[in-house]
mmCIF file of C-alpha atoms in Angstrom:
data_model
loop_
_atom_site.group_PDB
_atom_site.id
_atom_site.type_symbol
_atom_site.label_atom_id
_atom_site.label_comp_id
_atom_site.label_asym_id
_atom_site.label_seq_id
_atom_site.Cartn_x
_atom_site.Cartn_y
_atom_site.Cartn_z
ATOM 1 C CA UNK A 1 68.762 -34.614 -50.964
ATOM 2 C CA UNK A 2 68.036 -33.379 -47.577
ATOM 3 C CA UNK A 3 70.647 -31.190 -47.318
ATOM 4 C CA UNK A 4 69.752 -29.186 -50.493
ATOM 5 C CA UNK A 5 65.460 -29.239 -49.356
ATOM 6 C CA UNK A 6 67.301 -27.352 -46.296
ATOM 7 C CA UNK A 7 68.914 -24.973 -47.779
ATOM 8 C CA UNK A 8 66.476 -23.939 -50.236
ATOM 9 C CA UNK A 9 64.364 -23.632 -47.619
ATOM 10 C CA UNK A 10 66.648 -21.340 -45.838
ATOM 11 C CA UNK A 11 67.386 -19.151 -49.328
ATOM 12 C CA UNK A 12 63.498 -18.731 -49.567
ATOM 13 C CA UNK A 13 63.334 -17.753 -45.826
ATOM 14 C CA UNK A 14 66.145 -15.541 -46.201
ATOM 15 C CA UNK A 15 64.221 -13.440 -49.252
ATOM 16 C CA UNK A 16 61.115 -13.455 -47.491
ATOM 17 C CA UNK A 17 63.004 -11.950 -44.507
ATOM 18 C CA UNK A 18 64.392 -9.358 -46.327
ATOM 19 C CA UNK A 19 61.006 -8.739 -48.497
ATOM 20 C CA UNK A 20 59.153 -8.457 -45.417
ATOM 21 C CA UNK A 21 56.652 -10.395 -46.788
ATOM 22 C CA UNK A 22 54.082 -9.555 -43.674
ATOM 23 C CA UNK A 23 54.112 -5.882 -44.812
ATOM 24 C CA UNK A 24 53.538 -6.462 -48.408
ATOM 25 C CA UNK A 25 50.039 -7.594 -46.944
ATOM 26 C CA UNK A 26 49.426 -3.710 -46.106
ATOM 27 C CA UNK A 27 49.923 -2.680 -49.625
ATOM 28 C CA UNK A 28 46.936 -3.706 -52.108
ATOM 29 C CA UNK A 29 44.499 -1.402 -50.081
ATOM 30 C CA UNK A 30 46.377 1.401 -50.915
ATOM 31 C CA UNK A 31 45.156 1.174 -54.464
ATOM 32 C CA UNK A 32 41.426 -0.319 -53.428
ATOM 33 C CA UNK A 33 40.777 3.108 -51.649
ATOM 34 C CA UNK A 34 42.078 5.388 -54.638
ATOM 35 C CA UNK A 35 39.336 3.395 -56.546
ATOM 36 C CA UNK A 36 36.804 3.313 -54.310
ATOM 37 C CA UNK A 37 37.460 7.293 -53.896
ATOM 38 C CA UNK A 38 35.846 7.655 -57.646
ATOM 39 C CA UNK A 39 33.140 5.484 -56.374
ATOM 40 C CA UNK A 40 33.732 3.097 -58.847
ATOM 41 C CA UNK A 41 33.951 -0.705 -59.560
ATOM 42 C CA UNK A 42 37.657 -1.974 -59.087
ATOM 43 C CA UNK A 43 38.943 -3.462 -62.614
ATOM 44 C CA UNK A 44 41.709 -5.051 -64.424
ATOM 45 C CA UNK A 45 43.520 -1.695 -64.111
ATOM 46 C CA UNK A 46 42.832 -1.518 -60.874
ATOM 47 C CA UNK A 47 44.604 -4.421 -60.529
ATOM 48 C CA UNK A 48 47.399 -3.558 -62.626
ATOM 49 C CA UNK A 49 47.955 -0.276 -59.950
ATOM 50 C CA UNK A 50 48.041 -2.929 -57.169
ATOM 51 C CA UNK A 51 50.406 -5.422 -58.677
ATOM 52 C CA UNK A 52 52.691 -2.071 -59.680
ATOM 53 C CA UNK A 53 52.448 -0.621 -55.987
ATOM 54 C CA UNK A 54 53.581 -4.452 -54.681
ATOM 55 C CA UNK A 55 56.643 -4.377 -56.567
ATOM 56 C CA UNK A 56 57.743 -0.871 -56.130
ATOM 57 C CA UNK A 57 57.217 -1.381 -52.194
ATOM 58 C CA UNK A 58 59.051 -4.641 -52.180
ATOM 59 C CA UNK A 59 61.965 -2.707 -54.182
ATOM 60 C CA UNK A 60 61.641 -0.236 -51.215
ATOM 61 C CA UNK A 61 62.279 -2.839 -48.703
ATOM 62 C CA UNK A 62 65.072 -4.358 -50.843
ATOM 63 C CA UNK A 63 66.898 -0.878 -51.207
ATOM 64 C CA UNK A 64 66.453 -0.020 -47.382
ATOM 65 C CA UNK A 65 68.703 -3.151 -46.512
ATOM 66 C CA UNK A 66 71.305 -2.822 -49.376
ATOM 67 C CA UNK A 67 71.369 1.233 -48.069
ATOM 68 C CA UNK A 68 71.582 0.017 -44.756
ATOM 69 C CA UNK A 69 73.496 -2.981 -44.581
ATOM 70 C CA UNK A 70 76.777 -1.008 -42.823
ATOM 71 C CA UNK A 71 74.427 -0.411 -40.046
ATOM 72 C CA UNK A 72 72.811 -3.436 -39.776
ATOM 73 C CA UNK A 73 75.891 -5.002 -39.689
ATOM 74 C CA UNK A 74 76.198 -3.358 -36.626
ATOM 75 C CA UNK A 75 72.905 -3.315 -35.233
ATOM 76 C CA UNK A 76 71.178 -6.240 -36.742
ATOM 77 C CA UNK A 77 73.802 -8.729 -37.645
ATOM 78 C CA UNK A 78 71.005 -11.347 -38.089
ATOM 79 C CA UNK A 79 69.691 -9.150 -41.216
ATOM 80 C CA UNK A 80 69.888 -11.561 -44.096
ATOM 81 C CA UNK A 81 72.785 -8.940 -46.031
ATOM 82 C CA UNK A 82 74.662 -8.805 -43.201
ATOM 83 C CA UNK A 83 74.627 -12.224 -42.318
ATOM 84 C CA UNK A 84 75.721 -13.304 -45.989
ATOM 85 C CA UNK A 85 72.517 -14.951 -46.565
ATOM 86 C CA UNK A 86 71.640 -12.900 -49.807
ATOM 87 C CA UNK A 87 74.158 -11.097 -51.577
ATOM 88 C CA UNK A 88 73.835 -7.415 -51.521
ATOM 89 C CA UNK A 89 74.614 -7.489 -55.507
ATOM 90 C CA UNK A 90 71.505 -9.818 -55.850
ATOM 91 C CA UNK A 91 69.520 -7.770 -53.589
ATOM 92 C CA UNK A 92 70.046 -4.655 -55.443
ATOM 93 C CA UNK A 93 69.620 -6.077 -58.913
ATOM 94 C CA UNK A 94 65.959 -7.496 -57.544
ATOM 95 C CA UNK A 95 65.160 -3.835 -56.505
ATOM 96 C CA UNK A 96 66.067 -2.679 -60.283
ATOM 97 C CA UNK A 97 63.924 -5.736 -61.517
ATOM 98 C CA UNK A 98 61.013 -4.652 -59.142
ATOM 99 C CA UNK A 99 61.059 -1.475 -60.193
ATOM 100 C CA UNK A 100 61.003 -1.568 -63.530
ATOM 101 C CA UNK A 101 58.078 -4.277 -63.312
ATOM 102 C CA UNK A 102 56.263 -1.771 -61.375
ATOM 103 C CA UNK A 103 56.496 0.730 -64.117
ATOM 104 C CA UNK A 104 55.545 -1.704 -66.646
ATOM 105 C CA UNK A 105 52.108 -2.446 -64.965
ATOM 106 C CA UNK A 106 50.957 1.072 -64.378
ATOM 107 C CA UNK A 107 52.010 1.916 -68.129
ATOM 108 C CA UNK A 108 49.850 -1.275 -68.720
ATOM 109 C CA UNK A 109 47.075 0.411 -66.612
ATOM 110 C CA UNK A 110 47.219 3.732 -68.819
ATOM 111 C CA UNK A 111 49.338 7.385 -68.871
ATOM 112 C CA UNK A 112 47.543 8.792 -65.904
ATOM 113 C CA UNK A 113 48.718 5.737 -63.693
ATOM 114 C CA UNK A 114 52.253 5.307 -65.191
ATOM 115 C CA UNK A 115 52.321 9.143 -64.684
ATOM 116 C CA UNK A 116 51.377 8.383 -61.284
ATOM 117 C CA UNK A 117 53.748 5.891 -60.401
ATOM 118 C CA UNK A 118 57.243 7.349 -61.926
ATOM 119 C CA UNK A 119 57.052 10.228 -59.045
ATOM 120 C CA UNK A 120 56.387 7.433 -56.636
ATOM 121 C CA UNK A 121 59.494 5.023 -57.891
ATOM 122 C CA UNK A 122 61.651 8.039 -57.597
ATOM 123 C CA UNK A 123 60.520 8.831 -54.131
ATOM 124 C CA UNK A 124 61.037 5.178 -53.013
ATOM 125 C CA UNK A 125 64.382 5.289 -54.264
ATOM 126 C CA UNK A 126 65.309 8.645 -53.263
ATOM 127 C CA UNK A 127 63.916 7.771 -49.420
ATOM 128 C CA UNK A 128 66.167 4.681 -49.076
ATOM 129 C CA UNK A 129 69.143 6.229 -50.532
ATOM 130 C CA UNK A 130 69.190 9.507 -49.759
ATOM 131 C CA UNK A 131 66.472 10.618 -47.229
ATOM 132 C CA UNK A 132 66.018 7.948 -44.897
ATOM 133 C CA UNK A 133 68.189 9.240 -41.892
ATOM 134 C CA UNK A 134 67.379 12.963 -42.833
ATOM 135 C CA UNK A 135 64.297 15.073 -41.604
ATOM 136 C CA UNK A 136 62.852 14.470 -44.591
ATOM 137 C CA UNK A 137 62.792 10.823 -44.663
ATOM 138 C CA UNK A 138 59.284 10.461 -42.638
ATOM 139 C CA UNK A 139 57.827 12.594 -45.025
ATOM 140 C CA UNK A 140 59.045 10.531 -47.827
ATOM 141 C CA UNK A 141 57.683 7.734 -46.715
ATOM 142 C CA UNK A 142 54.358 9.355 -45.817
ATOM 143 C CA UNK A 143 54.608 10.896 -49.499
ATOM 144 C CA UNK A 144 54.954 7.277 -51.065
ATOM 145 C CA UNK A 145 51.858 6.079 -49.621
ATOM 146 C CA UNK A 146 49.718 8.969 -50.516
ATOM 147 C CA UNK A 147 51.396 8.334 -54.054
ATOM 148 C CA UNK A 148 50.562 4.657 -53.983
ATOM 149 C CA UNK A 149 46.704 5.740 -53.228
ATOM 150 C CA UNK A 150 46.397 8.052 -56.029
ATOM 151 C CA UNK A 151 48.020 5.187 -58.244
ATOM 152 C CA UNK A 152 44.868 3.197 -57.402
ATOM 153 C CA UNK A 153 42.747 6.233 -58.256
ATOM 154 C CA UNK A 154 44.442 7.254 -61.649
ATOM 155 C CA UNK A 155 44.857 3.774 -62.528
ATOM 156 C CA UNK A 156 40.833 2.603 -61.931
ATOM 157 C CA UNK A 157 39.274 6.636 -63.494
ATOM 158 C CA UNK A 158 42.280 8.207 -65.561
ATOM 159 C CA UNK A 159 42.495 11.044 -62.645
ATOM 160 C CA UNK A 160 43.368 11.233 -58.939
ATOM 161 C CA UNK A 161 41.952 14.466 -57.370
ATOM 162 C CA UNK A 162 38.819 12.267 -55.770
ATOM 163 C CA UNK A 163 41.078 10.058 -53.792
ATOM 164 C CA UNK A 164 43.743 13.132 -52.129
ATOM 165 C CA UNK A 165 41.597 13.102 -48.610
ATOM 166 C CA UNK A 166 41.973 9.295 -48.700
ATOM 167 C CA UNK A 167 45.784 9.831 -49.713
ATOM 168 C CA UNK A 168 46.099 12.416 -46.859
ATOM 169 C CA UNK A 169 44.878 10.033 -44.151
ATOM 170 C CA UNK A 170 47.139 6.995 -45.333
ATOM 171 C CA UNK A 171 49.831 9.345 -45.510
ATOM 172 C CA UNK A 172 49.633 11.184 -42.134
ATOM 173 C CA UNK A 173 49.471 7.372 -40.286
ATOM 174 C CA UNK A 174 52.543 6.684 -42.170
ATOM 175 C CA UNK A 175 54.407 9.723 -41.132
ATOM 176 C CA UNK A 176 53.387 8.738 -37.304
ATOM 177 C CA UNK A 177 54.731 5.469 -37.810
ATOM 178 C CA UNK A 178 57.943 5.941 -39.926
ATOM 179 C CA UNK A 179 58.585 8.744 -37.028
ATOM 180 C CA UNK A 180 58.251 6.454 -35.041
ATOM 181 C CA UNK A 181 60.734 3.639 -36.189
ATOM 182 C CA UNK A 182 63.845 5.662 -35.921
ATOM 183 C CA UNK A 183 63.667 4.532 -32.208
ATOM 184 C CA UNK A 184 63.940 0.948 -33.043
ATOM 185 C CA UNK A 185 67.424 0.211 -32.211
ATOM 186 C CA UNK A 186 67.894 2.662 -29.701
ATOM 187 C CA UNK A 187 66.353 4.285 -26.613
ATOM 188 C CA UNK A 188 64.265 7.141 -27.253
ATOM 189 C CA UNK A 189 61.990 9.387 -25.824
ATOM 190 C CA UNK A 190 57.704 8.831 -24.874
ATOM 191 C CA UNK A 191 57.399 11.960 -27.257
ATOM 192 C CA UNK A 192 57.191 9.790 -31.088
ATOM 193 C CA UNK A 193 54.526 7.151 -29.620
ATOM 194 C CA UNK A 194 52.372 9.665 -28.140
ATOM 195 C CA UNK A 195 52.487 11.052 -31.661
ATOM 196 C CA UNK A 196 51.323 8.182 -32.900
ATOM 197 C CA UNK A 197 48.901 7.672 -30.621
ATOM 198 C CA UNK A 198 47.123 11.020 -30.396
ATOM 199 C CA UNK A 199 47.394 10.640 -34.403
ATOM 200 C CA UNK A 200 45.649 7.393 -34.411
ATOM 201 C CA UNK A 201 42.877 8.904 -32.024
ATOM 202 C CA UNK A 202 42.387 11.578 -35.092
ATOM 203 C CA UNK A 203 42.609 9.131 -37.972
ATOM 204 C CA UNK A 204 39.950 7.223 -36.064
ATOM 205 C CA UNK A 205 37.819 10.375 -35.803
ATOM 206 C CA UNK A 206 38.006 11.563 -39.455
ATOM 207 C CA UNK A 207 37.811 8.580 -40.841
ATOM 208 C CA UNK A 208 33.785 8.461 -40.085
ATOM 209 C CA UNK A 209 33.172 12.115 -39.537
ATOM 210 C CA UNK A 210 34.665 13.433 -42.927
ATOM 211 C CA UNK A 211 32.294 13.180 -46.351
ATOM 212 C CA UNK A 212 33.370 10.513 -48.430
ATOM 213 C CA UNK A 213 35.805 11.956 -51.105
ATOM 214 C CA UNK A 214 34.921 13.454 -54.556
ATOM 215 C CA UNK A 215 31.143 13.790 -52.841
ATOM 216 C CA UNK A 216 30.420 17.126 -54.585
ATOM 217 C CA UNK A 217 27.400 18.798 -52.651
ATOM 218 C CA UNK A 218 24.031 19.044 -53.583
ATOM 219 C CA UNK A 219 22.215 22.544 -55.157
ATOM 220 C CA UNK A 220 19.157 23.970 -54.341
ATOM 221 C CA UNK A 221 17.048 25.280 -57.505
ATOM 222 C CA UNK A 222 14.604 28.053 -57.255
ATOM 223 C CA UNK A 223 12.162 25.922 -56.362
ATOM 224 C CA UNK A 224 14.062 24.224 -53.075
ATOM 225 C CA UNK A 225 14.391 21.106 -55.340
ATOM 226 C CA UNK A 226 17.366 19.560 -54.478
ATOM 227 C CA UNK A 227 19.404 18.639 -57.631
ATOM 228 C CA UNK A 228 22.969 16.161 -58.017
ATOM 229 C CA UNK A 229 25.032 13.796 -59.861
ATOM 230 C CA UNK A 230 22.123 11.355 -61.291
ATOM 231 C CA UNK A 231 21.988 8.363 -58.760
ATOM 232 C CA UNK A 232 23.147 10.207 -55.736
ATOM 233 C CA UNK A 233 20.437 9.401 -53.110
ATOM 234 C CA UNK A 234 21.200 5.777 -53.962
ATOM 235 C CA UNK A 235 24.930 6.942 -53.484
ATOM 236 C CA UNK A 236 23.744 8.764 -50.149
ATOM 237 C CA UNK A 237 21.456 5.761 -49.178
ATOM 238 C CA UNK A 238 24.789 3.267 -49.793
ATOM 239 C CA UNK A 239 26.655 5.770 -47.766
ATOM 240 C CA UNK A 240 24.577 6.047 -44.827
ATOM 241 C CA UNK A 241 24.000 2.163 -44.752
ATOM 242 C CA UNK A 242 28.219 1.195 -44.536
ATOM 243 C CA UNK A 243 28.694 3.628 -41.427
ATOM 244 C CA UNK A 244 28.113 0.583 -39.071
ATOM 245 C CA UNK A 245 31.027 -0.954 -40.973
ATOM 246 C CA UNK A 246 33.266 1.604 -41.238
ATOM 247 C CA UNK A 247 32.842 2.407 -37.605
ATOM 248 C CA UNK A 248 33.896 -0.616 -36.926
ATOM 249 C CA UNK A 249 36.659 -0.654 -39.179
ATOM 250 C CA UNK A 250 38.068 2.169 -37.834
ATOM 251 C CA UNK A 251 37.592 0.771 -33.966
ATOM 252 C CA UNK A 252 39.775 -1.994 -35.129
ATOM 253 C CA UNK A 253 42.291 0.347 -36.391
ATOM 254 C CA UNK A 254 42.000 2.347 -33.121
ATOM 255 C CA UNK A 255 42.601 -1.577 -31.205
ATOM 256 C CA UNK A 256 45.618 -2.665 -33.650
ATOM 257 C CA UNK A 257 47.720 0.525 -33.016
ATOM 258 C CA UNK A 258 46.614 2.554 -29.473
ATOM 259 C CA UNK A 259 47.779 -0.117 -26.963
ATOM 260 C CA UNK A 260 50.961 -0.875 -28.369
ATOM 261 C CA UNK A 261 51.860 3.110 -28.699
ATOM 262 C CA UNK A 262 51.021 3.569 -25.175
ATOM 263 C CA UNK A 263 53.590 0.733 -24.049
ATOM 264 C CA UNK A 264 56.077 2.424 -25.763
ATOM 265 C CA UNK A 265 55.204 5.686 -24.945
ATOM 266 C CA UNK A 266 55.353 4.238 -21.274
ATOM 267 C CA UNK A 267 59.118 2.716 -21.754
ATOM 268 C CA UNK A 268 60.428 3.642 -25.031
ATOM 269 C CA UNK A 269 62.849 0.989 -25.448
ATOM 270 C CA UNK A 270 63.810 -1.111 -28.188
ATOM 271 C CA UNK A 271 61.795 -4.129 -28.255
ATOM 272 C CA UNK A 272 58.400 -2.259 -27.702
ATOM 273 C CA UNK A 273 59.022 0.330 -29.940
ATOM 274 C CA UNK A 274 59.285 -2.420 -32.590
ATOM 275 C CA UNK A 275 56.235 -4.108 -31.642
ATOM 276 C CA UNK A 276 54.546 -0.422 -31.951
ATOM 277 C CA UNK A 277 56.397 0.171 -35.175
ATOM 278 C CA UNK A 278 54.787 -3.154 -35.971
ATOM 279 C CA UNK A 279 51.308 -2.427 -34.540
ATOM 280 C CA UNK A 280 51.213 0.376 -36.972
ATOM 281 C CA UNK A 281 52.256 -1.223 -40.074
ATOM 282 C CA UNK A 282 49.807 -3.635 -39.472
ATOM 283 C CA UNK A 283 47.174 -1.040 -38.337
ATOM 284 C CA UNK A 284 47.362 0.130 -41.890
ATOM 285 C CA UNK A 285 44.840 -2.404 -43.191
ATOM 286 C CA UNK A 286 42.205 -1.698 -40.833
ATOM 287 C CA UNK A 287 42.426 2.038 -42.146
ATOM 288 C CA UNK A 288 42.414 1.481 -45.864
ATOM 289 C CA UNK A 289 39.080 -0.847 -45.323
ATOM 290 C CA UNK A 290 38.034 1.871 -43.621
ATOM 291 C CA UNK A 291 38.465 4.584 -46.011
ATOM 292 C CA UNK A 292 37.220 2.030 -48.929
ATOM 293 C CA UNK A 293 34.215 1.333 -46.392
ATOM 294 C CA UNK A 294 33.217 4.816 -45.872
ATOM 295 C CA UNK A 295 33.268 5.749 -49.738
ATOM 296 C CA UNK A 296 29.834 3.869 -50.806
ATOM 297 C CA UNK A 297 31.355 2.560 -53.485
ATOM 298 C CA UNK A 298 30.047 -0.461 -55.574
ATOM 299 C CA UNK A 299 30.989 -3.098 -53.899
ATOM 300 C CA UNK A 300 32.505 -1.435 -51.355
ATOM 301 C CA UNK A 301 31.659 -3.546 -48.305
ATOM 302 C CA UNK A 302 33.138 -6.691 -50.468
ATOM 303 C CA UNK A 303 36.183 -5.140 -50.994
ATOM 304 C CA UNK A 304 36.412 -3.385 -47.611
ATOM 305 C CA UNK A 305 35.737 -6.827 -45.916
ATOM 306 C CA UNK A 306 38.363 -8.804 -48.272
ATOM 307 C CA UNK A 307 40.811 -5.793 -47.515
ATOM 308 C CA UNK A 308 40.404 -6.295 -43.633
ATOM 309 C CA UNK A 309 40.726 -10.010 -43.944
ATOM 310 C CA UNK A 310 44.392 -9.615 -44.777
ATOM 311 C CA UNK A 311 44.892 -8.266 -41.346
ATOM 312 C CA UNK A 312 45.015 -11.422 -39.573
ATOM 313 C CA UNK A 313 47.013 -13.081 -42.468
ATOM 314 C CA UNK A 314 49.505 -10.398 -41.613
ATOM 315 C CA UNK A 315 50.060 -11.203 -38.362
ATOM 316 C CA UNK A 316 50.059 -14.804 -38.775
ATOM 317 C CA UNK A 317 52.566 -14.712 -40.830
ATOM 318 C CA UNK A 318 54.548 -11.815 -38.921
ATOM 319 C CA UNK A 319 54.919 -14.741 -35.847
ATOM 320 C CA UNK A 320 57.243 -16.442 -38.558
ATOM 321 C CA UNK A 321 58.737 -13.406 -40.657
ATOM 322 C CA UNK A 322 59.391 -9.737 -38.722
ATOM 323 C CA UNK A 323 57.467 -7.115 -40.116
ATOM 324 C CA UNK A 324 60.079 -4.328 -39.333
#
């Protein structure tokens, strides 16, 4: 009886390993700031665009390890493929099953999502085997998480154009950090981290000075009246009142990320490049709540507060399951 409570316990520990369940915490505000780009009310298809964007990023992390599972035979022999914990057959059929469950739910959110998230299945699946160890692959990855916020967008308001300067941002941290992590099992140079770090010092910037997205400005009549979208000083007013919070949202992004990328920018080894690679997965949340924060949104300093709270879930849980 024992025996088998043990070993389920290690088959669930082995999944969650290869999941990366800590990172899957970084992934519902992806789709919270598309929404709150429109300045609108998260719904059930908002919802819909998160639970698609969790299981086409957990069929991301399945396909990296079945790609990869050669090297980390090599390099990380504790990996649970390599280790013969889960079967690479099972762990490539899960990625198939994830995927097409992602589909499903943004076709169940509407056409604009699902036409949303068949570009972004197809770059998952072309970055992990085909792109990864090429040039390309940062901007793959940086190109799936802009995709992922636009899901969020297209899912919640049928179109995604409001929600590209939130996109842009998500995406640019993700290039820094995906740059980044091709130093993690070998010694590199100070030149990726100091990337990331002067790119986390702009992020931080932008992230308050920038007007919210899909903000179109105001006209002037004749008359110097000032004429907008009907309820825009209460828009402006909401605006104006969250910039305490998404100041410090964004000084806890700054915190998560800039110490951690100087260490390794210091001694670019192995072990603190992972714990920046780490920093900056984890530094994602801070950003989206952020970006939600700054939009003025209905209910955006709920959802920007709920969105930050996963932080420190994250990195609970990262003590117990690596992040990287």
């Amino acid at each position: 009886m024992g025996g088998a409570a043990a070993r389920d316990r290690a088959r669930v520990r082995a999944w969650a390993e290869l999941l990366r369940l800590p990172a899957l915490f970084t992934v519902p505000g992806d789709a919270l700031a598309g929404a709150a780009a429109l300045t609108r009310r998260p719904d059930h298809r908002t919802l819909l665009a998160v639970g698609s964007s969790c299981c086409l990023y957990e069929a991301g992390m399945l396909l990296n390890d079945w790609a990869d599972r050669a090297e980390d035979a090599a390099d990380r022999p504790h990996r649970p493929l390599p280790s013969g914990r889960v079967s690479p057959t099972a762990a490539f059929a899960a990625a198939c099953g994830l995927t097409v469950a992602g589909l499903a739910l943004a076709a169940r959110a509407g056409r604009p999502a699902l036409l949303v998230a068949a570009p972004l299945a197809a770059t998952v699946w072309s970055y992990d085997l085909a792109l990864k160890h090429t040039p390309a692959g940062p901007f793959a990855m940086a190109a799936a998480r802009g995709l992922d916020v636009l899901l969020g967008a297209a899912a919640t308001g049928g179109r995604a154009r409001s929600a590209l300067p939130s996109a842009v941002l998500l995406a640019t941290h993700t290039l820094a950090v995906t740059t980044l992590s091709r130093q993690e099992t070998r010694e590199g140079t100070p030149a990726a981290a100091l990337a990331a770090l002067a790119t986390t010092g702009a992020l931080t910037w932008l992230v308050q000075r920038r007007p919210p997205p899909g903000t179109p400005p105001h006209r002037r009549s004749p008359h110097g009246r000032l004429h907008g979208h009907r309820g825009r000083p209460q828009q402006g007013t909401a605006q104006r009142s969250a910039a305490p919070l998404t100041a410090a949202l964004a000084a806890a992004y700054a915190t998560t990320t800039a110490r951690s990328y100087l260490h390794a920018s210091l001694n670019p080894s192995p072990p603190l490049t992972q714990q920046a690679v780490g920093a900056g997965i984890r530094g994602t949340i801070p950003l989206q709540a952020a970006l939600i924060a700054r939009s003025g949104a209905t209910a955006a300093t709920a959802i920007a507060l709920l969105t930050a709270a996963l932080a420190p879930v994250a990195r609970r849980l990262a003590r117990r399951v690596s992040i990287t």
